[in-house]
Short mmCIF file of C-alpha atoms in Angstrom, two decimals:
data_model
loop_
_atom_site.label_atom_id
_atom_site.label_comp_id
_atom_site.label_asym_id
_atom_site.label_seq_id
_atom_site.Cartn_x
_atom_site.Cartn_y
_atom_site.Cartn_z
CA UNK Q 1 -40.30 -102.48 3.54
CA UNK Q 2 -40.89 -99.18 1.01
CA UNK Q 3 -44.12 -97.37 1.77
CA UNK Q 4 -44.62 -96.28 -1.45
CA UNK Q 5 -47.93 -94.89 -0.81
CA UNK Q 6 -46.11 -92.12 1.80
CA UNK Q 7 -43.38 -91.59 -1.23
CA UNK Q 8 -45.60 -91.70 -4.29
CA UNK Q 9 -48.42 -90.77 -3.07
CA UNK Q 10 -48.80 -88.60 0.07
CA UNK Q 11 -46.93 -85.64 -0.57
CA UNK Q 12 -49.12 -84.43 -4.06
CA UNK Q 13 -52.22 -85.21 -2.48
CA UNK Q 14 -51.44 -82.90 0.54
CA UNK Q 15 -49.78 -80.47 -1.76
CA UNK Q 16 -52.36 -80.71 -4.63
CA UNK Q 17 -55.19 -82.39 -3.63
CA UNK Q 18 -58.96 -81.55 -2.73
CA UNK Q 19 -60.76 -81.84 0.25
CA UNK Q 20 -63.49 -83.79 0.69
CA UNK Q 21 -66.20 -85.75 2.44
CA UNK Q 22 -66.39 -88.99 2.02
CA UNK Q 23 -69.99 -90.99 2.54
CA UNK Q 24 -70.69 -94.77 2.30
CA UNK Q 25 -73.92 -94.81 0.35
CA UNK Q 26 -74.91 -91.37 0.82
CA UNK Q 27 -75.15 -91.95 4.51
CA UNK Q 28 -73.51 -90.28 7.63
CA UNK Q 29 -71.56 -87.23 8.35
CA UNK Q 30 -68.68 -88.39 6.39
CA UNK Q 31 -64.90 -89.27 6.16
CA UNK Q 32 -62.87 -86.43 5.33
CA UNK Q 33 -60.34 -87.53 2.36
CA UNK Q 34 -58.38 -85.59 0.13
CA UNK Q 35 -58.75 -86.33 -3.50
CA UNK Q 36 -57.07 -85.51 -7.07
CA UNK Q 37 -59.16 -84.74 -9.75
CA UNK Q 38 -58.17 -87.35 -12.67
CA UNK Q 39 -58.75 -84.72 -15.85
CA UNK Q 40 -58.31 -87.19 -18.53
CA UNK Q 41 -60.94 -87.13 -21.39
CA UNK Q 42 -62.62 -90.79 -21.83
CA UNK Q 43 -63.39 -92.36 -25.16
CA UNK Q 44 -66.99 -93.85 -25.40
CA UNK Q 45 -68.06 -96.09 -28.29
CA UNK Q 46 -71.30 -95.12 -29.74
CA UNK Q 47 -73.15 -96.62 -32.61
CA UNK Q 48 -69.64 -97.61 -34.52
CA UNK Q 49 -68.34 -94.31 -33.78
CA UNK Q 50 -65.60 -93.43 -31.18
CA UNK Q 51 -67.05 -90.12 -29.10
CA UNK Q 52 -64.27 -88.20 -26.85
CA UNK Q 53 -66.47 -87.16 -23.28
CA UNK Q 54 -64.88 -85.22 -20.40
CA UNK Q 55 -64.28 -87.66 -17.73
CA UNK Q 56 -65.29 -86.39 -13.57
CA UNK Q 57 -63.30 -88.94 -12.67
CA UNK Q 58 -61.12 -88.65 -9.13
CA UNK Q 59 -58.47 -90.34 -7.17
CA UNK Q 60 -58.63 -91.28 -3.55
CA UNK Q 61 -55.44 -93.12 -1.49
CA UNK Q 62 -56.29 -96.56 -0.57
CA UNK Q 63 -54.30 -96.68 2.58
CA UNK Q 64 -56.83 -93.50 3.67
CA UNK Q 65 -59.69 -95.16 2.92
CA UNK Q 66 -58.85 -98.68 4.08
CA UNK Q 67 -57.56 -96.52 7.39
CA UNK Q 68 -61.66 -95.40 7.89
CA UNK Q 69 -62.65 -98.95 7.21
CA UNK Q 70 -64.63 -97.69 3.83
CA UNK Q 71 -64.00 -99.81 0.79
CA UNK Q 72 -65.78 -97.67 -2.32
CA UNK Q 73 -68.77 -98.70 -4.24
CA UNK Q 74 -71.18 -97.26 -6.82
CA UNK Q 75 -73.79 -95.46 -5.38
CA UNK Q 76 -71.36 -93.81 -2.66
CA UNK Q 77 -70.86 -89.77 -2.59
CA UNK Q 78 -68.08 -87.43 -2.29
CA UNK Q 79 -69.05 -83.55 -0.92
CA UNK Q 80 -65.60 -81.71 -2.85
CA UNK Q 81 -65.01 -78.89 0.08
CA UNK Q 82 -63.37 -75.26 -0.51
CA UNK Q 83 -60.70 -73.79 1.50
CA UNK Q 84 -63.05 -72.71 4.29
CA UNK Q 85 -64.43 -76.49 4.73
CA UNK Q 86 -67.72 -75.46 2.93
CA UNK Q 87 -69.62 -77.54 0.78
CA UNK Q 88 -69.53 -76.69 -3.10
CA UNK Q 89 -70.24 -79.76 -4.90
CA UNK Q 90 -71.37 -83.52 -4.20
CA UNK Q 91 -70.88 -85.78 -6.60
CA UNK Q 92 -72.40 -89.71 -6.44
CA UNK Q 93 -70.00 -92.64 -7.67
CA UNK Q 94 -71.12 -94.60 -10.47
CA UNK Q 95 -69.85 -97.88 -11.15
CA UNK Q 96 -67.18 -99.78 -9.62
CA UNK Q 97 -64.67 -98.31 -8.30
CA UNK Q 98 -60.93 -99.38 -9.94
CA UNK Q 99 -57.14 -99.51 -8.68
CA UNK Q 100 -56.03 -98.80 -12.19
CA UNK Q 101 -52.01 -97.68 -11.09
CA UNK Q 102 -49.55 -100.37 -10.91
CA UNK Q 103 -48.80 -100.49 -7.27
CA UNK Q 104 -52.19 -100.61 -7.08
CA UNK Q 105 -52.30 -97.64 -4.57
CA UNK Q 106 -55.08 -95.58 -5.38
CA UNK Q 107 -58.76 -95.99 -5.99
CA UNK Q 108 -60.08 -94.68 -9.26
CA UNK Q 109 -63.61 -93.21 -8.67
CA UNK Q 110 -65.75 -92.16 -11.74
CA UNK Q 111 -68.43 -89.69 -10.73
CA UNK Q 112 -71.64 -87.80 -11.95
CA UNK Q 113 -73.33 -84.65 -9.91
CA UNK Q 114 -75.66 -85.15 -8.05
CA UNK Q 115 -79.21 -83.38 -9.11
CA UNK Q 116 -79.52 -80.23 -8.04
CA UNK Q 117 -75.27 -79.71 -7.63
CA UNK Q 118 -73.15 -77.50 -10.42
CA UNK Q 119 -71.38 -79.64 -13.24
#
């Protein structure tokens, strides 16, 4: 059977991706993950009109989640790390989570900062 996580998937999140910790419902010490920032712009209906909004939206493996046992949900956080393993942002999930990519693969995790953290 093709692992098509390890040939799709893998390689650009080592390569490219962010660290980060992972924490069901803001609790814990958390799961380290890497993650790839999804830059697309979203398009929001508003009052008839069609308003283009910079998306924080980021991508986490399902096989390394499922691995930890963690299955996302709103309300969970992610604590982006910088090369030195240092906090510099956390960021809360809103909404549900989605597996958006046709092998469905990867979880697609829409996020806001958390008060207090940098946009």
């Amino acid at each position: 059977m093709i692992d098509w996580d390890d040939i799709l998937h893998r390689p650009a999140f080592e390569e490219l991706g962010l660290s980060a910790l992972y924490r069901v419902g803001d609790q814990g010490d958390g799961i380290p993950v890497r993650l790839r920032r999804d830059a697309a712009d979203q398009v929001v209906p508003f009052s008839g009109a069609r308003i283009v909004t910079e998306a924080s939206v980021y991508l986490a493996r399902v096989m390394e989640l499922s691995a930890a046992g963690v299955t996302p949900a709103a309300g969970d956080t992610i604590t982006l790390l910088d090369g030195a393993g240092q906090p510099l942002e956390t960021r809360e999930v809103q909404g549900e989570p989605r597996r958006e990519d046709s092998r469905r693969l990867l979880w697609t995790l829409d996020t806001v900062a958390v008060s207090g953290d940098a946009p």
